[in-house]
Short mmCIF file of C-alpha atoms and ligand atoms in Angstrom, two decimals:
data_model
loop_
_atom_site.label_atom_id
_atom_site.label_comp_id
_atom_site.label_asym_id
_atom_site.label_seq_id
_atom_site.Cartn_x
_atom_site.Cartn_y
_atom_site.Cartn_z
CA MET A 10 -43.28 -136.12 -12.75
CA SER A 11 -43.46 -132.37 -12.46
CA SER A 12 -40.16 -130.21 -12.79
CA LYS A 13 -40.29 -129.66 -8.93
CA ASN A 14 -40.65 -133.21 -8.29
CA VAL A 15 -37.70 -134.11 -10.38
CA ILE A 16 -35.49 -131.74 -8.52
CA GLU A 17 -36.83 -132.93 -5.43
CA SER A 18 -35.98 -136.41 -5.87
CA VAL A 19 -32.65 -135.62 -7.14
CA TYR A 20 -31.77 -133.55 -4.06
CA GLU A 21 -32.99 -136.72 -1.79
CA GLN A 22 -30.63 -138.66 -3.50
CA VAL A 23 -27.77 -136.25 -2.76
CA LEU A 24 -28.69 -136.46 0.78
CA LYS A 25 -28.89 -139.87 1.29
CA ARG A 26 -25.64 -140.62 -0.82
CA ASN A 27 -23.70 -137.96 0.75
CA PRO A 28 -24.23 -137.91 4.50
CA GLY A 29 -23.07 -135.13 6.67
CA GLU A 30 -21.64 -133.10 3.86
CA ASN A 31 -23.45 -129.83 4.71
CA GLU A 32 -21.82 -127.49 2.27
CA PHE A 33 -22.13 -129.80 -0.50
CA HIS A 34 -25.76 -130.01 0.08
CA GLN A 35 -25.96 -126.17 0.13
CA ALA A 36 -24.45 -125.82 -3.09
CA VAL A 37 -26.35 -128.33 -4.75
CA LYS A 38 -29.73 -127.09 -3.39
CA GLU A 39 -29.17 -123.61 -4.74
CA VAL A 40 -28.20 -124.60 -8.22
CA LEU A 41 -31.58 -127.25 -8.42
CA ASP A 42 -33.63 -124.55 -7.20
CA SER A 43 -32.68 -122.24 -9.85
CA LEU A 44 -32.95 -124.97 -12.69
CA ILE A 45 -36.77 -125.65 -12.43
CA PRO A 46 -37.90 -123.46 -15.40
CA VAL A 47 -35.03 -125.16 -17.59
CA ILE A 48 -35.98 -128.40 -16.82
CA GLU A 49 -39.61 -127.57 -17.42
CA GLU A 50 -38.32 -126.39 -21.11
CA ASN A 51 -36.07 -129.25 -21.69
CA PRO A 52 -37.42 -132.83 -20.97
CA GLN A 53 -34.58 -134.17 -22.63
CA TYR A 54 -32.34 -133.44 -19.58
CA VAL A 55 -34.79 -135.31 -17.48
CA ASP A 56 -34.97 -138.34 -19.94
CA SER A 57 -31.33 -138.29 -19.88
CA ARG A 58 -30.89 -137.90 -16.11
CA ILE A 59 -28.57 -134.98 -16.62
CA LEU A 60 -29.28 -133.61 -13.14
CA ASP A 61 -28.40 -137.05 -11.45
CA ARG A 62 -25.23 -137.34 -13.28
CA ILE A 63 -24.35 -133.88 -12.58
CA VAL A 64 -24.40 -134.11 -8.96
CA GLU A 65 -22.39 -137.22 -8.69
CA PRO A 66 -18.56 -136.56 -9.19
CA GLU A 67 -16.87 -138.46 -12.05
CA ARG A 68 -13.92 -139.36 -9.74
CA VAL A 69 -12.97 -138.97 -6.10
CA LEU A 70 -9.63 -139.45 -4.79
CA MET A 71 -8.72 -139.26 -0.92
CA PHE A 72 -5.28 -140.06 0.01
CA ARG A 73 -2.79 -140.22 2.93
CA VAL A 74 -0.18 -137.56 3.16
CA PRO A 75 2.56 -138.29 5.62
CA TRP A 76 5.52 -135.78 6.30
CA ILE A 77 8.09 -135.05 8.77
CA ASP A 78 7.98 -132.08 10.96
CA ASP A 79 10.89 -130.21 11.74
CA ALA A 80 11.01 -131.67 15.18
CA GLY A 81 11.45 -135.10 13.37
CA LYS A 82 8.10 -136.09 14.02
CA VAL A 83 5.94 -138.16 11.58
CA GLN A 84 2.74 -136.10 10.80
CA VAL A 85 -0.09 -137.22 8.84
CA ASN A 86 -2.71 -135.27 6.75
CA ARG A 87 -5.56 -136.24 4.50
CA GLY A 88 -5.65 -135.12 0.79
CA PHE A 89 -8.41 -134.97 -1.96
CA ARG A 90 -9.22 -134.53 -5.28
CA VAL A 91 -12.45 -134.37 -6.66
CA GLN A 92 -12.73 -134.59 -10.34
CA PHE A 93 -16.26 -133.62 -10.89
CA ASN A 94 -17.09 -132.95 -14.30
CA SER A 95 -15.13 -133.11 -17.56
CA ALA A 96 -17.93 -132.26 -20.34
CA ILE A 97 -16.57 -129.12 -21.44
CA GLY A 98 -12.57 -129.50 -20.73
CA PRO A 99 -9.92 -130.96 -18.30
CA TYR A 100 -10.70 -130.82 -14.77
CA LYS A 101 -9.84 -127.53 -13.27
CA GLY A 102 -9.76 -125.97 -10.03
CA GLY A 103 -7.74 -124.97 -7.23
CA ILE A 104 -6.37 -126.80 -4.05
CA ARG A 105 -7.22 -125.62 -0.56
CA PHE A 106 -5.22 -126.05 2.70
CA HIS A 107 -7.00 -125.24 5.64
CA PRO A 108 -7.77 -127.32 9.04
CA SER A 109 -11.62 -127.56 8.31
CA VAL A 110 -11.25 -129.11 4.69
CA TYR A 111 -13.14 -132.54 4.32
CA LEU A 112 -14.94 -134.28 1.87
CA GLY A 113 -17.81 -132.09 1.79
CA ILE A 114 -16.04 -128.71 1.24
CA ILE A 115 -14.10 -130.46 -1.77
CA LYS A 116 -17.27 -131.61 -3.35
CA PHE A 117 -18.94 -128.38 -2.70
CA LEU A 118 -16.15 -126.07 -4.11
CA GLY A 119 -15.89 -129.02 -6.90
CA PHE A 120 -19.34 -128.74 -8.00
CA GLU A 121 -19.65 -125.02 -7.90
CA GLN A 122 -16.47 -124.80 -10.26
CA ILE A 123 -18.28 -126.73 -13.14
CA PHE A 124 -20.79 -123.97 -13.41
CA LYS A 125 -18.12 -121.09 -12.65
CA ASN A 126 -15.90 -122.54 -15.32
CA SER A 127 -18.57 -122.88 -17.85
CA LEU A 128 -19.60 -119.12 -17.41
CA THR A 129 -15.70 -118.03 -18.39
CA GLY A 130 -16.66 -119.15 -21.74
CA LEU A 131 -13.01 -121.08 -21.59
CA MET A 132 -12.71 -125.17 -22.17
CA MET A 133 -12.40 -125.98 -18.51
CA GLY A 134 -14.20 -128.85 -16.57
CA GLY A 135 -14.87 -128.71 -12.50
CA GLY A 136 -12.52 -130.22 -10.22
CA LYS A 137 -11.15 -129.24 -6.55
CA GLY A 138 -8.71 -130.53 -3.98
CA GLY A 139 -7.01 -129.85 -0.78
CA SER A 140 -5.85 -131.20 2.69
CA ASP A 141 -6.70 -130.51 6.02
CA PHE A 142 -3.19 -129.38 6.32
CA ASP A 143 -2.74 -126.13 8.37
CA PRO A 144 -0.06 -124.16 6.63
CA LYS A 145 0.10 -121.64 9.56
CA GLY A 146 2.76 -121.34 11.99
CA LYS A 147 4.81 -123.98 9.71
CA SER A 148 8.17 -123.40 8.60
CA ASN A 149 8.84 -123.21 4.76
CA ASN A 150 10.63 -126.41 4.88
CA GLU A 151 7.66 -127.99 6.56
CA VAL A 152 5.29 -126.39 3.78
CA MET A 153 7.75 -127.87 1.05
CA ARG A 154 7.73 -131.31 2.49
CA PHE A 155 4.09 -131.31 2.89
CA CYS A 156 3.77 -130.06 -0.83
CA GLN A 157 5.90 -132.78 -1.93
CA SER A 158 4.09 -135.50 -0.39
CA PHE A 159 0.84 -134.27 -1.30
CA MET A 160 2.06 -134.39 -4.85
CA THR A 161 3.76 -137.35 -4.84
CA GLU A 162 0.34 -139.09 -4.63
CA LEU A 163 -1.29 -136.27 -6.44
CA CYS A 164 1.07 -136.54 -9.88
CA LYS A 165 -0.51 -139.92 -10.76
CA HIS A 166 -4.29 -138.49 -11.33
CA ILE A 167 -3.66 -135.30 -12.67
CA GLY A 168 -1.87 -133.91 -16.23
CA ALA A 169 -2.04 -130.69 -18.53
CA ASP A 170 -4.87 -132.20 -20.56
CA THR A 171 -6.57 -134.18 -17.68
CA ASP A 172 -6.55 -131.99 -14.38
CA VAL A 173 -5.03 -128.50 -13.70
CA PRO A 174 -4.82 -127.62 -9.93
CA ALA A 175 -4.41 -124.27 -8.92
CA GLY A 176 -4.39 -122.18 -5.76
CA ASP A 177 -7.11 -121.49 -3.15
CA ILE A 178 -7.27 -120.74 0.57
CA GLY A 179 -3.73 -121.61 1.94
CA VAL A 180 -2.21 -122.15 -1.17
CA GLY A 181 -0.59 -119.27 -3.22
CA GLY A 182 2.71 -119.07 -5.23
CA ARG A 183 5.12 -120.74 -2.73
CA GLU A 184 2.78 -123.85 -2.45
CA VAL A 185 2.49 -124.11 -6.22
CA GLY A 186 6.10 -123.85 -6.79
CA TYR A 187 6.72 -127.00 -4.49
CA MET A 188 4.00 -128.85 -5.83
CA PHE A 189 5.03 -127.98 -9.58
CA GLY A 190 8.73 -128.69 -8.62
CA GLN A 191 7.63 -132.29 -7.36
CA TYR A 192 5.75 -132.98 -10.30
CA LYS A 193 8.13 -132.25 -12.72
CA ARG A 194 10.83 -134.57 -10.92
CA ILE A 195 8.69 -137.40 -10.70
CA ARG A 196 6.95 -137.39 -13.89
CA ASN A 197 10.24 -135.84 -15.94
CA GLU A 198 8.00 -133.59 -17.85
CA PHE A 199 8.00 -129.68 -17.86
CA VAL A 200 4.07 -128.95 -18.82
CA GLY A 201 1.30 -126.58 -17.59
CA VAL A 202 -0.24 -128.92 -15.11
CA LEU A 203 -0.56 -126.46 -12.43
CA THR A 204 -1.82 -122.32 -12.82
CA GLY A 205 -0.63 -119.69 -10.97
CA LYS A 206 3.14 -120.60 -11.42
CA GLY A 207 5.90 -118.25 -10.96
CA LEU A 208 6.29 -115.47 -13.95
CA GLN A 209 9.77 -117.04 -14.76
CA TRP A 210 8.62 -120.71 -15.23
CA GLY A 211 5.32 -120.33 -17.23
CA GLY A 212 2.99 -118.15 -14.81
CA SER A 213 0.56 -115.84 -16.07
CA LEU A 214 0.78 -112.22 -15.82
CA VAL A 215 -2.42 -110.91 -13.78
CA ARG A 216 -3.10 -114.45 -12.37
CA THR A 217 -1.90 -113.09 -8.95
CA GLU A 218 -4.21 -110.07 -9.29
CA ALA A 219 -7.28 -111.97 -11.25
CA THR A 220 -9.86 -112.99 -8.69
CA GLY A 221 -9.95 -109.50 -6.97
CA TYR A 222 -9.52 -107.57 -10.18
CA GLY A 223 -12.09 -109.46 -11.94
CA LEU A 224 -14.46 -109.02 -9.18
CA VAL A 225 -14.53 -105.20 -9.19
CA TYR A 226 -14.57 -105.17 -12.86
CA ILE A 227 -17.76 -107.11 -12.67
CA VAL A 228 -19.30 -104.79 -10.04
CA ASP A 229 -17.85 -101.94 -12.19
CA GLU A 230 -20.12 -103.13 -15.16
CA LEU A 231 -23.12 -103.56 -12.79
CA LEU A 232 -22.88 -99.94 -11.37
CA LYS A 233 -22.07 -98.74 -14.95
CA GLU A 234 -25.65 -100.06 -16.00
CA LYS A 235 -27.03 -98.14 -12.96
CA GLY A 236 -25.20 -94.99 -14.31
CA GLU A 237 -22.89 -95.11 -11.51
CA SER A 238 -19.15 -96.07 -10.70
CA PHE A 239 -16.95 -97.06 -7.96
CA GLU A 240 -15.87 -93.14 -7.35
CA GLY A 241 -16.54 -92.05 -3.91
CA LYS A 242 -18.32 -95.34 -2.72
CA THR A 243 -17.38 -96.91 0.63
CA VAL A 244 -16.48 -100.39 0.38
CA THR A 245 -16.06 -103.14 2.83
CA VAL A 246 -14.03 -106.26 1.83
CA SER A 247 -13.89 -109.24 4.33
CA GLY A 248 -10.63 -111.43 4.23
CA SER A 249 -7.20 -110.18 3.84
CA GLY A 250 -5.67 -112.87 1.54
CA ASN A 251 -5.11 -113.01 -2.37
CA VAL A 252 -8.87 -112.42 -3.19
CA ALA A 253 -9.04 -109.46 -0.62
CA ILE A 254 -5.94 -107.58 -1.26
CA TYR A 255 -6.73 -107.49 -5.21
CA ALA A 256 -10.05 -106.49 -4.89
CA THR A 257 -9.16 -103.56 -2.41
CA GLU A 258 -6.17 -102.53 -5.08
CA LYS A 259 -8.57 -102.69 -7.69
CA VAL A 260 -11.50 -100.54 -5.97
CA GLN A 261 -8.88 -98.11 -4.79
CA GLN A 262 -7.60 -97.62 -8.41
CA LEU A 263 -11.19 -97.05 -9.44
CA GLY A 264 -11.49 -94.34 -6.75
CA GLY A 265 -13.56 -96.11 -4.04
CA LYS A 266 -12.59 -96.18 -0.55
CA VAL A 267 -11.94 -99.49 1.34
CA VAL A 268 -12.55 -98.78 5.05
CA ALA A 269 -12.69 -102.59 6.51
CA MET A 270 -10.88 -105.79 5.85
CA SER A 271 -10.24 -108.71 8.37
CA ASP A 272 -8.89 -112.17 8.95
CA SER A 273 -10.12 -115.37 10.68
CA ASN A 274 -9.34 -113.62 14.46
CA GLY A 275 -11.10 -110.22 13.70
CA PHE A 276 -11.31 -106.84 11.73
CA ILE A 277 -9.78 -103.67 11.16
CA TYR A 278 -11.94 -100.16 10.56
CA ASP A 279 -9.85 -97.31 9.08
CA PRO A 280 -12.26 -94.54 8.30
CA GLN A 281 -9.59 -92.95 6.64
CA GLY A 282 -9.22 -95.83 3.93
CA ILE A 283 -7.06 -98.92 4.20
CA LYS A 284 -3.28 -98.43 3.40
CA LEU A 285 -2.88 -101.63 1.08
CA ASP A 286 0.89 -101.52 1.23
CA THR A 287 0.95 -102.12 5.00
CA VAL A 288 -1.81 -104.80 4.40
CA LYS A 289 0.39 -106.44 1.91
CA GLN A 290 3.55 -106.51 4.15
CA ILE A 291 1.86 -108.01 6.87
CA LYS A 292 0.05 -110.81 5.14
CA GLU A 293 2.13 -111.67 2.13
CA VAL A 294 5.62 -111.02 3.44
CA GLU A 295 5.41 -111.37 7.44
CA ARG A 296 2.21 -113.70 7.38
CA LYS A 297 1.31 -112.54 10.57
CA ARG A 298 -2.06 -111.41 11.90
CA ILE A 299 -4.42 -108.39 10.49
CA LYS A 300 -4.36 -106.42 13.83
CA GLU A 301 -0.86 -105.62 13.39
CA TYR A 302 -2.13 -102.84 11.04
CA CYS A 303 -3.40 -100.90 14.13
CA THR A 304 0.17 -100.95 15.75
CA ILE A 305 1.44 -99.00 12.58
CA HIS A 306 -1.87 -97.02 11.60
CA THR A 307 -3.47 -95.02 14.71
CA SER A 308 -6.51 -94.15 12.74
CA ALA A 309 -7.59 -97.55 12.52
CA LYS A 310 -9.39 -99.84 15.42
CA TYR A 311 -9.41 -103.86 15.59
CA THR A 312 -12.30 -105.69 16.70
CA GLU A 313 -12.00 -109.33 17.45
CA GLY A 314 -14.20 -111.70 15.93
CA CYS A 315 -14.84 -111.15 12.09
CA ASN A 316 -18.68 -111.25 11.88
CA GLY A 317 -18.71 -107.66 13.06
CA ILE A 318 -17.36 -106.55 9.99
CA TRP A 319 -20.95 -106.78 8.25
CA THR A 320 -22.21 -104.10 10.94
CA VAL A 321 -19.65 -101.36 9.09
CA LYS A 322 -21.60 -98.97 7.01
CA CYS A 323 -20.85 -99.34 3.27
CA ASP A 324 -21.83 -98.94 -0.35
CA VAL A 325 -20.63 -102.02 -1.57
CA ALA A 326 -19.84 -105.24 0.52
CA LEU A 327 -17.20 -107.83 -1.01
CA PRO A 328 -17.18 -111.05 1.29
CA CYS A 329 -13.45 -112.34 0.00
CA ALA A 330 -12.54 -115.02 3.07
CA THR A 331 -14.74 -117.94 3.21
CA GLN A 332 -17.83 -119.99 3.09
CA ASN A 333 -20.98 -119.11 5.06
CA GLU A 334 -19.09 -115.89 6.74
CA LEU A 335 -22.35 -113.51 6.03
CA ASP A 336 -25.30 -115.05 7.57
CA GLY A 337 -29.05 -113.79 7.58
CA ALA A 338 -28.35 -111.20 10.77
CA SER A 339 -25.28 -109.70 9.04
CA ALA A 340 -27.13 -109.36 5.95
CA LYS A 341 -29.73 -107.38 7.77
CA ALA A 342 -27.31 -105.24 9.29
CA LEU A 343 -25.74 -104.33 5.59
CA VAL A 344 -29.23 -103.57 4.10
CA LYS A 345 -30.00 -101.50 7.27
CA ASN A 346 -26.89 -99.33 6.72
CA GLY A 347 -27.74 -98.64 3.37
CA CYS A 348 -25.44 -101.29 1.21
CA LYS A 349 -26.96 -101.71 -2.49
CA VAL A 350 -24.36 -104.06 -3.82
CA VAL A 351 -22.83 -107.30 -2.50
CA ALA A 352 -20.35 -109.54 -4.63
CA GLU A 353 -18.90 -112.85 -3.53
CA GLY A 354 -15.04 -113.01 -3.91
CA ALA A 355 -15.12 -115.96 -1.80
CA ASN A 356 -16.98 -119.38 -2.75
CA MET A 357 -20.30 -119.09 -1.23
CA PRO A 358 -19.50 -116.64 1.67
CA THR A 359 -23.50 -115.77 2.08
CA THR A 360 -25.85 -118.08 3.67
CA PRO A 361 -29.11 -119.32 1.91
CA ASP A 362 -31.11 -117.00 4.23
CA GLY A 363 -28.31 -113.79 4.00
CA ALA A 364 -28.80 -114.18 0.18
CA ASP A 365 -32.55 -114.16 0.57
CA ILE A 366 -32.47 -110.90 2.25
CA PHE A 367 -30.30 -109.29 -0.12
CA ILE A 368 -32.83 -110.04 -3.08
CA GLU A 369 -35.91 -109.28 -1.19
CA ASN A 370 -34.37 -106.00 -0.26
CA ASN A 371 -33.25 -105.06 -3.77
CA VAL A 372 -29.43 -105.41 -2.97
CA ALA A 373 -27.71 -106.16 -6.30
CA PHE A 374 -26.25 -109.45 -5.36
CA LEU A 375 -23.45 -111.29 -7.41
CA PRO A 376 -22.92 -114.85 -6.64
CA GLY A 377 -19.53 -116.23 -6.30
CA LYS A 378 -19.62 -118.31 -9.43
CA ALA A 379 -19.82 -115.40 -11.53
CA ALA A 380 -18.32 -112.59 -9.66
CA ASN A 381 -14.93 -114.86 -8.59
CA ALA A 382 -14.55 -116.52 -11.86
CA GLY A 383 -11.72 -114.15 -12.73
CA GLY A 384 -8.83 -116.29 -10.78
CA VAL A 385 -9.97 -119.17 -12.92
CA ALA A 386 -10.32 -117.61 -16.39
CA VAL A 387 -6.82 -116.35 -16.20
CA SER A 388 -6.14 -119.58 -15.22
CA GLY A 389 -7.34 -120.85 -18.39
CA LEU A 390 -5.12 -118.05 -20.10
CA GLU A 391 -2.10 -119.35 -18.44
CA MET A 392 -2.97 -122.83 -19.86
CA ALA A 393 -3.61 -121.04 -23.40
CA GLN A 394 -0.09 -119.40 -23.15
CA ASN A 395 1.48 -122.62 -21.96
CA SER A 396 -0.24 -124.31 -24.98
CA GLN A 397 1.42 -121.44 -27.13
CA ARG A 398 4.76 -121.88 -25.24
CA TYR A 399 4.43 -117.68 -25.12
CA ALA A 400 3.87 -115.12 -22.51
CA TRP A 401 1.20 -112.38 -23.08
CA THR A 402 1.72 -108.89 -21.62
CA PHE A 403 0.26 -107.54 -18.40
CA GLU A 404 -1.83 -105.36 -20.50
CA ARG A 405 -3.34 -108.36 -23.00
CA ALA A 406 -4.02 -110.70 -19.94
CA ASP A 407 -5.75 -107.92 -18.45
CA ALA A 408 -7.84 -106.92 -21.31
CA GLU A 409 -8.93 -110.19 -21.52
CA LEU A 410 -9.91 -110.59 -18.09
CA LYS A 411 -12.09 -107.62 -18.16
CA ASN A 412 -13.65 -108.66 -21.45
CA ILE A 413 -14.36 -112.22 -19.80
CA MET A 414 -16.22 -110.39 -16.49
CA VAL A 415 -18.13 -108.00 -18.79
CA ASN A 416 -19.84 -111.00 -20.74
CA ILE A 417 -20.38 -112.84 -17.84
CA TYR A 418 -22.31 -110.14 -16.39
CA LYS A 419 -23.92 -109.89 -19.66
CA ASN A 420 -24.79 -113.68 -19.94
CA ILE A 421 -26.17 -114.15 -16.41
CA SER A 422 -28.16 -110.98 -16.42
CA SER A 423 -29.83 -112.28 -19.60
CA ALA A 424 -30.47 -115.51 -18.61
CA ALA A 425 -32.14 -114.14 -15.49
CA GLU A 426 -34.49 -112.11 -17.41
CA LYS A 427 -35.16 -115.14 -20.25
CA TYR A 428 -36.39 -117.16 -17.17
CA GLY A 429 -38.52 -114.19 -15.67
CA LYS A 430 -36.03 -113.36 -12.75
CA LYS A 431 -34.96 -110.18 -13.94
CA GLY A 432 -31.96 -108.87 -11.73
CA ASN A 433 -31.94 -112.37 -9.80
CA TYR A 434 -27.98 -113.09 -10.67
CA ILE A 435 -28.11 -116.32 -8.60
CA VAL A 436 -30.63 -117.80 -11.12
CA GLY A 437 -29.23 -116.28 -14.09
CA ALA A 438 -25.75 -117.54 -13.36
CA ASN A 439 -26.76 -121.05 -12.50
CA ILE A 440 -28.61 -121.18 -15.55
CA ALA A 441 -26.20 -120.01 -17.98
CA GLY A 442 -23.45 -121.92 -16.29
CA PHE A 443 -25.65 -125.24 -16.40
CA VAL A 444 -26.87 -125.19 -20.00
CA LYS A 445 -23.51 -125.54 -21.90
CA VAL A 446 -22.61 -128.40 -19.55
CA ALA A 447 -25.84 -130.16 -19.70
CA ASP A 448 -25.97 -129.69 -23.64
CA SER A 449 -21.90 -131.05 -23.87
CA MET A 450 -23.07 -134.03 -21.70
CA LEU A 451 -25.91 -134.78 -23.90
CA ALA A 452 -23.96 -134.58 -26.95
CA GLN A 453 -21.18 -136.81 -25.65
CA GLY A 454 -23.72 -140.21 -24.61
CA VAL A 455 -24.17 -141.89 -21.36
CA ILE A 456 -21.03 -141.30 -19.69
P1 NDP B 519 -6.13 -116.83 1.22
O1 NDP B 519 -5.72 -118.09 2.17
O2 NDP B 519 -5.24 -116.08 0.38
O3 NDP B 519 -6.82 -115.86 2.07
C1 NDP B 519 -8.00 -116.53 3.06
C2 NDP B 519 -8.82 -115.38 3.79
O4 NDP B 519 -9.65 -115.63 4.56
C3 NDP B 519 -7.53 -115.06 5.11
O5 NDP B 519 -7.62 -113.66 5.47
C4 NDP B 519 -8.07 -115.99 5.91
O6 NDP B 519 -7.77 -115.50 7.10
C5 NDP B 519 -9.78 -115.73 6.16
N1 NDP B 519 -10.25 -117.04 6.10
C6 NDP B 519 -10.02 -118.25 5.70
N2 NDP B 519 -11.00 -119.24 6.32
C7 NDP B 519 -11.30 -118.60 7.21
C8 NDP B 519 -12.28 -119.05 8.01
N3 NDP B 519 -12.71 -119.96 8.28
N4 NDP B 519 -12.82 -117.97 8.73
C9 NDP B 519 -12.67 -116.61 8.84
N5 NDP B 519 -11.75 -116.36 7.78
C10 NDP B 519 -11.31 -116.84 7.06
O7 NDP B 519 -7.32 -117.11 0.28
P2 NDP B 519 -8.04 -116.58 -1.09
O8 NDP B 519 -7.78 -115.17 -0.76
O9 NDP B 519 -7.10 -116.96 -2.17
O10 NDP B 519 -9.49 -117.34 -0.93
C11 NDP B 519 -10.44 -116.48 -0.42
C12 NDP B 519 -11.71 -116.96 -0.77
O11 NDP B 519 -12.02 -116.71 -2.19
C13 NDP B 519 -12.02 -118.58 -0.77
O12 NDP B 519 -13.35 -118.75 -0.59
C14 NDP B 519 -11.51 -119.21 -2.29
O13 NDP B 519 -12.23 -120.27 -2.39
C15 NDP B 519 -12.22 -118.17 -3.04
N6 NDP B 519 -11.34 -117.86 -4.14
C16 NDP B 519 -10.25 -117.77 -4.52
C17 NDP B 519 -9.63 -117.46 -5.90
C18 NDP B 519 -8.10 -117.67 -6.22
O14 NDP B 519 -7.94 -117.52 -7.07
N7 NDP B 519 -7.28 -117.63 -5.07
C19 NDP B 519 -10.48 -117.87 -6.93
C20 NDP B 519 -11.94 -117.70 -6.67
C21 NDP B 519 -12.56 -117.67 -5.40
P3 NDP B 519 -6.47 -116.13 7.95
O15 NDP B 519 -5.41 -115.62 7.37
O16 NDP B 519 -6.90 -115.94 9.55
O17 NDP B 519 -6.88 -117.58 7.90
O1 2IT B 520 -12.09 -121.06 -6.73
C1 2IT B 520 -11.65 -120.81 -7.65
O2 2IT B 520 -11.94 -120.65 -8.89
C2 2IT B 520 -10.04 -121.09 -7.63
N1 2IT B 520 -9.89 -121.19 -6.68
C3 2IT B 520 -9.16 -120.65 -8.62
C4 2IT B 520 -9.09 -122.11 -9.32
C5 2IT B 520 -8.30 -122.22 -10.66
O3 2IT B 520 -7.99 -122.88 -11.28
O4 2IT B 520 -7.57 -121.13 -10.97
#
C-alpha cells in the first residue's frame, strides 16, 4: 500500500469508529495528512501499526456528575477524561468546563495534546478532560460543589505519576483549587496531581501567564528571523480569557499595540490600544462581559458577534478563544487587510480552509500545538518543582519558558524544511511532535 493509501485507510477507520465527532476527525486529518513523507521514509511505523494505535485513546472515561444548586435542585452533568497516549510520560492536559463539551471535543483536544506535549521536550503524555457544566452565572458555592463532585469520580483515575490535569476554558485558579482540595481529602495525599495551583500550595510562578507569554515569545522569534519585532505592530487578539489577557500583556511589553479583543458575544475595538487593567478587572475579577469596556473607555467601540474581529486591520492576529473561530472568509479578510502573521493561542481556532488561505498567501502561520505549548510547558515545570519540593523564581521559570518556545520554533522550522515544506509550520509541528512519540511507542512494544 502507498503511504497515501495507508493514511486514508487509518482515517476511514477513525470516521467509522468515532461517528459524529467532527472536531476529532478534523484534528486527526490535519496530522495524518502531514505525515505522508515520514511514513514513506519509515516503513517500521506502518508495520507496527503506529498510526492505527496513535489515533485510538489508551483509555476513555465518561461519568455522571450530580450536584445540588443554590436553589436546592439536583443537577446532572457529564464528565470526561480521555487518557490518550502515555508513550513519553504521564497523561497531561487541561480540563474544560463549557456547555459545548462532548466526547468529540475532548478527544480532539487530547489528540492535539500528544504532539504539543512532545514538542515541549518534557516528559508528558497526552490527555484531556472536561464537562458540559457551564460555570457562567453560577455562584462560587455552586462551582465548588460541582468541582467536588467531578473530582470525587476523577480522583480514582489520576495521580501525580499517572495523569495530571490542569485548566482550560472555564477552568482557572478557582476551579483547580476546589478540585485539588477534594483530591487531597479523598486520597489523603498532598501531591502535584494538578497544575495551575495557587502559589502558596505548590503552583509555579509564570503558569498563569505562560500560554499567552509563550505565544508571543514564539511569534517574536519568528519576527526576529525576518529582521522584525513587535515594536509598532498592530495586533488583534480574540477572546478575553487567560490566554488572550496574557498574550496582550506580553505584546504590549514588547512594544506592540493590541487594538481588539472579544468574548463569545462580541468584540471591542480600541484604536488607542486596549487598556489591559480594565479587561482584567472586567474578566478576571467581576466575571462580566467584554462590552462593559466601552462604558469605561469611550474611545472604544463594541460590535455584537465575534467573527467581525477578523475584519479589523492588523499586522499580527492571535486567535485565543476557541476551536474553529477563524474560518475561510475571516482568513481572506485578514489577508486583504495586510496581516502577515497568524499564531494560534487557542486549540484549533482556524478551520482547514482558513489555514490553507494563510499558507497560499504566504502568511506565516503558527499552529496551536506549537504556538500555545507554553502553558503545558510551564505545567511540566510545575511538576518538576513539585517533585523537587522547591519553587523557582519568576525569572527562572520565565527564562525556561522562553527557551522552550525558541526551541519549538527551531524544531518545527527545521522539520518542515527537512521534508521539503519550508515555512509550513503545520507540517513541521506535526512531524516534529509525532516522531518522538512514534519512536517511543516502537521501543515499548505492542501495547
Ligand atoms: P478562558 O475560559 O479563560 O477564556 C476563554 C475565552 O474564549 C473567553 O473570552 C470566552 O468568551 C471565549 N470563548 C470560549 N468559548 C467560545 C465560543 N464557543 N465562541 C466564542 N468565544 C468563546 O479559557 P483560556 O483562555 O484558558 O482558553 C482559550 C483557548 O486557549 C482554548 O482554545 C484553550 O483550549 C486554549 N489553551 C489554553 C491554555 C491554558 O493554559 N489555559 C493552554 C493552551 C491552549 P466567553 O467568556 O464569552 O465564554
Ligand atoms: O491546551 C492546553 O495545552 C492546556 N489547556 C494546558 C494543559 C496543561 O496541562 O497545562
